[in-house]
mmCIF file of C-alpha atoms in Angstrom:
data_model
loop_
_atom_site.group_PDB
_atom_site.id
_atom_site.type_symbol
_atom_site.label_atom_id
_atom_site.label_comp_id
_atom_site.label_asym_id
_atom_site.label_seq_id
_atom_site.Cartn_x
_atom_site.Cartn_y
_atom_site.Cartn_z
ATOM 1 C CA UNK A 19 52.002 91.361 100.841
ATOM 2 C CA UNK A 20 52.592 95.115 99.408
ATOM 3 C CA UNK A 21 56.387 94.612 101.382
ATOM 4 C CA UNK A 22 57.029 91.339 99.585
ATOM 5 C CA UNK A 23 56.518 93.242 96.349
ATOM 6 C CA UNK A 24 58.575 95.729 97.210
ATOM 7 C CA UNK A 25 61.388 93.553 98.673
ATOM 8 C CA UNK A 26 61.092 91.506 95.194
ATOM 9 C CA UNK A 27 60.744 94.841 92.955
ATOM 10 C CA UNK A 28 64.404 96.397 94.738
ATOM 11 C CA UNK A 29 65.874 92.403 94.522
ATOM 12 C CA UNK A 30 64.629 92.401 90.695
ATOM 13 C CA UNK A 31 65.595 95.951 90.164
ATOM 14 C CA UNK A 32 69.568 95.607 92.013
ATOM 15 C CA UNK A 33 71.004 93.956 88.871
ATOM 16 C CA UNK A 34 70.014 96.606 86.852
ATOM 17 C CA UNK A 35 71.569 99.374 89.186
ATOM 18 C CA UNK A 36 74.852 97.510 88.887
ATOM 19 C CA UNK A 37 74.703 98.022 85.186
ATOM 20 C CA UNK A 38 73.276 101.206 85.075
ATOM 21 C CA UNK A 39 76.301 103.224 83.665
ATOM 22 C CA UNK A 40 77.605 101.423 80.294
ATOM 23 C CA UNK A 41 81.276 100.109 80.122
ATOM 24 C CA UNK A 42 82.057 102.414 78.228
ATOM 25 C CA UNK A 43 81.190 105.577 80.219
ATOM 26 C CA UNK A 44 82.231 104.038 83.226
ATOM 27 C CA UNK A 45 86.269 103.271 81.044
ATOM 28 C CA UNK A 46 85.368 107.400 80.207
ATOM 29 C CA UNK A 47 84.363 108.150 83.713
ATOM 30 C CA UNK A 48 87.318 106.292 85.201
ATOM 31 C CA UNK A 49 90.102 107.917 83.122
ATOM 32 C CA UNK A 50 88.523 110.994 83.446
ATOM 33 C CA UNK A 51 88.610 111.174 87.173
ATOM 34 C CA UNK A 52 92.009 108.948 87.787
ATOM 35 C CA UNK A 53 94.148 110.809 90.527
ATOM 36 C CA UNK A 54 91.592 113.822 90.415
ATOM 37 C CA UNK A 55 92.506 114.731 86.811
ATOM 38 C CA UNK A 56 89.394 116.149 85.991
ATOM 39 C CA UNK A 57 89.450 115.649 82.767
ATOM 40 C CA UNK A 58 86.392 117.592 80.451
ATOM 41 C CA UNK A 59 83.775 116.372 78.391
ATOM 42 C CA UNK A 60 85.530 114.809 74.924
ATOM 43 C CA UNK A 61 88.926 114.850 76.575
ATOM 44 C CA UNK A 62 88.718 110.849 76.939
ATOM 45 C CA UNK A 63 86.965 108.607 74.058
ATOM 46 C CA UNK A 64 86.350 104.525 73.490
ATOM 47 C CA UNK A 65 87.268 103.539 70.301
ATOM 48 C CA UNK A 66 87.338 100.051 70.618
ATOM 49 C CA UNK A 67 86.316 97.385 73.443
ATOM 50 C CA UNK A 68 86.899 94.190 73.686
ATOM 51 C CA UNK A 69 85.617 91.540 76.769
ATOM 52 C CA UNK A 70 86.619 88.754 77.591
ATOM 53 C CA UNK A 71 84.601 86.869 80.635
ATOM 54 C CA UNK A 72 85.777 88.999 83.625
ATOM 55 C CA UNK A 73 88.311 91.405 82.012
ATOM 56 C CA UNK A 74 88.018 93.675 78.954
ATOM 57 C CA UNK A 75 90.260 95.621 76.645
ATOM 58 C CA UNK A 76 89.962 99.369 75.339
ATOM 59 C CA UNK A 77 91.502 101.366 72.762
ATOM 60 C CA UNK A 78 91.249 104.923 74.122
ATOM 61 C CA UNK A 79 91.792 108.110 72.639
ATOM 62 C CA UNK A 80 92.736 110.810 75.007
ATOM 63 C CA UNK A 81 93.145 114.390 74.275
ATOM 64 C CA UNK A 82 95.662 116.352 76.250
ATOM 65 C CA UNK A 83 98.646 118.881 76.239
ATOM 66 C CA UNK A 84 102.230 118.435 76.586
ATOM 67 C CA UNK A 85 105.302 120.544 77.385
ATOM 68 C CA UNK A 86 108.203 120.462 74.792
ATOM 69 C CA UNK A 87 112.110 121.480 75.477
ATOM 70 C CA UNK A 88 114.313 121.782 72.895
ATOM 71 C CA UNK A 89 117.976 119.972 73.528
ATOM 72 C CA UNK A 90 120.111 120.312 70.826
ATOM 73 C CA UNK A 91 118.490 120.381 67.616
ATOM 74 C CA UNK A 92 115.327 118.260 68.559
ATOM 75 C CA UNK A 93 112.320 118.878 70.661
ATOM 76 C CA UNK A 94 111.577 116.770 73.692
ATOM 77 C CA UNK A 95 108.655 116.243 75.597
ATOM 78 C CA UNK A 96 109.214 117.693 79.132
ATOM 79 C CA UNK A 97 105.772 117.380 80.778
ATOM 80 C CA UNK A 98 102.371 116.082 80.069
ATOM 81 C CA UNK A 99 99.013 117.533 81.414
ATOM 82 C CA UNK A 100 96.900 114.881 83.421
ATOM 83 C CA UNK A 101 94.024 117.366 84.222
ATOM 84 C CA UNK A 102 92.721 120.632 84.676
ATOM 85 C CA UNK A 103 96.215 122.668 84.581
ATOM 86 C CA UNK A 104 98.374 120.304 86.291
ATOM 87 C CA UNK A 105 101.117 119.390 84.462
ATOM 88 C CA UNK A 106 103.530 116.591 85.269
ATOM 89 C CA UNK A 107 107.255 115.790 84.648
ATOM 90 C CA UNK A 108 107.792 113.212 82.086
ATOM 91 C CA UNK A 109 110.978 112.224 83.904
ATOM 92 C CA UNK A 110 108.753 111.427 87.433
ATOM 93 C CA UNK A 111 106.217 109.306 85.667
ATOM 94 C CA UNK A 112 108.605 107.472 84.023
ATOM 95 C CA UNK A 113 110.631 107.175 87.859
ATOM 96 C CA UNK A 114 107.376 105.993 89.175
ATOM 97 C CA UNK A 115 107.479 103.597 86.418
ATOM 98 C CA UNK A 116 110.453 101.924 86.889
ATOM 99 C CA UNK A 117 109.908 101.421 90.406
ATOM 100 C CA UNK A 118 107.076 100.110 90.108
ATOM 101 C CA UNK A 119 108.359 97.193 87.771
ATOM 102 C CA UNK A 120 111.829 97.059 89.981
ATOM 103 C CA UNK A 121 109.554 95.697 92.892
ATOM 104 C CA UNK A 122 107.357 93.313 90.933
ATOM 105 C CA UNK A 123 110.997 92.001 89.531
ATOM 106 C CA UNK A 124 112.330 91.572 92.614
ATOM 107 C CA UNK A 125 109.058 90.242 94.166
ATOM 108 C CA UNK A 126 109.397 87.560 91.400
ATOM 109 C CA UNK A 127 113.294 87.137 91.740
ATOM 110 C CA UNK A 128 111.946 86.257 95.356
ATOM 111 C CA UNK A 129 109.292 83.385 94.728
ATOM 112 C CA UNK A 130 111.826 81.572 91.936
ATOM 113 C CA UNK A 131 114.946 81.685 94.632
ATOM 114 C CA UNK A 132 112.429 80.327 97.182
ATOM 115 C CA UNK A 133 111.408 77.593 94.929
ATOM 116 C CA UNK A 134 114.434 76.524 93.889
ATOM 117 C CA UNK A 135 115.797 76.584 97.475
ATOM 118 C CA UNK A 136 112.840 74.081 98.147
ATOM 119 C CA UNK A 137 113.951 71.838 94.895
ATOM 120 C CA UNK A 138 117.273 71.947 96.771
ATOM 121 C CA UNK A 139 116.586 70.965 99.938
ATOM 122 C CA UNK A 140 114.284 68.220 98.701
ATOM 123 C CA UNK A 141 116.388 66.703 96.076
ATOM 124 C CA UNK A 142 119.721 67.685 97.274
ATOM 125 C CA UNK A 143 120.873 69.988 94.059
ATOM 126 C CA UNK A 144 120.421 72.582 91.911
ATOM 127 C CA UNK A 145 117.765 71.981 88.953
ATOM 128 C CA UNK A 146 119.707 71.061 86.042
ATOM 129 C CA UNK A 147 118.724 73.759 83.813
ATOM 130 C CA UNK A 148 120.974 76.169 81.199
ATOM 131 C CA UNK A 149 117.623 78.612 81.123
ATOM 132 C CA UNK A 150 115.664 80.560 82.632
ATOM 133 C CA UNK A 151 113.103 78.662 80.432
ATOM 134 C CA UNK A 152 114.606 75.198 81.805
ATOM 135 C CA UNK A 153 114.431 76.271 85.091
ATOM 136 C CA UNK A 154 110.636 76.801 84.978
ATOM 137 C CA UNK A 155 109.954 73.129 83.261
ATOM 138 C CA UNK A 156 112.308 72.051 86.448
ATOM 139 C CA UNK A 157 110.072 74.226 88.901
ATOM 140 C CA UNK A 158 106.330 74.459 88.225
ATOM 141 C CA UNK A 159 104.022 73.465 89.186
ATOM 142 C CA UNK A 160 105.368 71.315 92.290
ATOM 143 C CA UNK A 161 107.561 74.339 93.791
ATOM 144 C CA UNK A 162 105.996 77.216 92.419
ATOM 145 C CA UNK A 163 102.533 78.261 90.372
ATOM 146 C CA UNK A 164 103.854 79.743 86.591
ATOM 147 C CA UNK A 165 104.926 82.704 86.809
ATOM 148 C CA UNK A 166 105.594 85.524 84.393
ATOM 149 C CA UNK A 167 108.483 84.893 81.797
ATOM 150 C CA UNK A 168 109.487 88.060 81.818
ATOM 151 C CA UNK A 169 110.651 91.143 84.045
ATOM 152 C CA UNK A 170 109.169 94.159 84.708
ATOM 153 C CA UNK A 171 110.568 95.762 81.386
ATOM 154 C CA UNK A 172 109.798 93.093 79.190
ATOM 155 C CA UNK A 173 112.844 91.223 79.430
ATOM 156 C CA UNK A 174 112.978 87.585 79.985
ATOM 157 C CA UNK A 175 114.779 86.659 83.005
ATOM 158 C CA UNK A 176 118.315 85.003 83.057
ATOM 159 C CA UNK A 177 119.182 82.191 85.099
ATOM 160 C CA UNK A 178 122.197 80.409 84.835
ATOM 161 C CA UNK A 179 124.013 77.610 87.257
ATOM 162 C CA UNK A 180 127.346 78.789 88.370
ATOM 163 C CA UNK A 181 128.971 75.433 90.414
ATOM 164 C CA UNK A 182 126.962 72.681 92.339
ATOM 165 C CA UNK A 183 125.703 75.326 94.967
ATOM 166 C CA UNK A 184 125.488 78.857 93.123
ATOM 167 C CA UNK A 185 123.792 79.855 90.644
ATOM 168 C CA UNK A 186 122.854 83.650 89.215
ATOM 169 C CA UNK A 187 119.260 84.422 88.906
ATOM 170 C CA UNK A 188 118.539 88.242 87.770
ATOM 171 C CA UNK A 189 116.713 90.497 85.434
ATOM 172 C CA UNK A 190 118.865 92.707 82.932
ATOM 173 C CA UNK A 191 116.748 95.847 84.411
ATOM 174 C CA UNK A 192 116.011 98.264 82.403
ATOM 175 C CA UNK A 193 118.312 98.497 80.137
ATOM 176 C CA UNK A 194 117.975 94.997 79.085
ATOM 177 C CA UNK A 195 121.509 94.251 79.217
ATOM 178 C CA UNK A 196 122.325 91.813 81.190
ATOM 179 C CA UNK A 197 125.505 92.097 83.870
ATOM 180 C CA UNK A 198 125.290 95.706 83.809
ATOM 181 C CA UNK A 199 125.139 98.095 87.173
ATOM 182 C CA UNK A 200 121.138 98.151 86.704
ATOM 183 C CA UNK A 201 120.508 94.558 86.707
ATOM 184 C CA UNK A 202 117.481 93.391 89.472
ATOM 185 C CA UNK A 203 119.054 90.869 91.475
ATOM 186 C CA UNK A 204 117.851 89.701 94.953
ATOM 187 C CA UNK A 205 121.444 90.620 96.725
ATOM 188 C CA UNK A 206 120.297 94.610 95.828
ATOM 189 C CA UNK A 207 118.671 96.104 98.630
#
């Protein structure tokens, strides 16, 4: 009997572990600690949370340093300190960036070209559509789940038929001008 109580006092008591650190330290732990940053005490602060169901939204303030150059006549922010003295390029992050959202581009440039080869191949033609917006009504949800509207720098994508069998399907990259030498399409490597 005394294991039974302690077998239901650790099953009773297991929830509570799981909560045991608020939301909000654990947001102020996490940043804190991100890629070793080591952040101190009142370097990171929740302002405002918001949850909804599984996910959840927070205004942070965080306090750090930065690195200016001056070009020309203005100052420009050169690096940015993510912890305990370690500074890092602006110019790298923002690399990192960009490559990131270059392969979740072309990872969705992938999935639309592989639905509309299936709409193809089962109807014999192109979907009739003059948008990228057409396209989808044309696509989803028999060939492909929704997917997001709009590339990896907030662009929407562009899709336009060409002849019977071509069409263009591409994201303006990120400049956001479309048929320029950084345009995300799927012939890039």
């Amino acid at each position: 009997m005394k294991n039974v109580k302690r077998i239901l006092a650790v099953v009773l008591f297991l929830p509570l572990l799981a909560c045991g650190k608020s939301l909000e330290r654990q947001i102020v732990d996490g940043l804190s600690n991100m890629d070793q940053a080591r952040l101190g005490k009142g370097q990171v602060r929740v302002d405002k949370l918001r949850r909804t169901g599984s996910h959840a939204v927070a205004e942070v303030t965080l306090k750090t340093a930065v690195k200016l150059k001056r070009k020309d006549r203005a100052w420009v922010v050169e690096e940015i300190r993510l912890g305990d003295r370690r500074w890092e390029k602006v110019e790298n992050i923002l690399a990192a960036l960009d490559e990131q959202r270059s392969l979740r581009t072309r990872s969705d440039l992938k999935l639309i070209d592989s639905a509309i080869s299936r709409y193809r191949m089962e109807r014999g033609e192109l979907p009739p559509a003059g948008s990228y917006r057409d396209l989808m009504d044309h696509l989803t949800p028999e060939y492909m789940q929704p997917t997001a509207e709009l590339d990896g720098w907030f662009n929407q994508y562009i899709y336009r038929t060409l002849s019977a069998k071509d069409y263009d399907l591409r994201s303006a990259g990120p400049d956001g001008i479309a048929r320029t030498s950084d345009d995300v399409t799927l012939e890039q490597p």
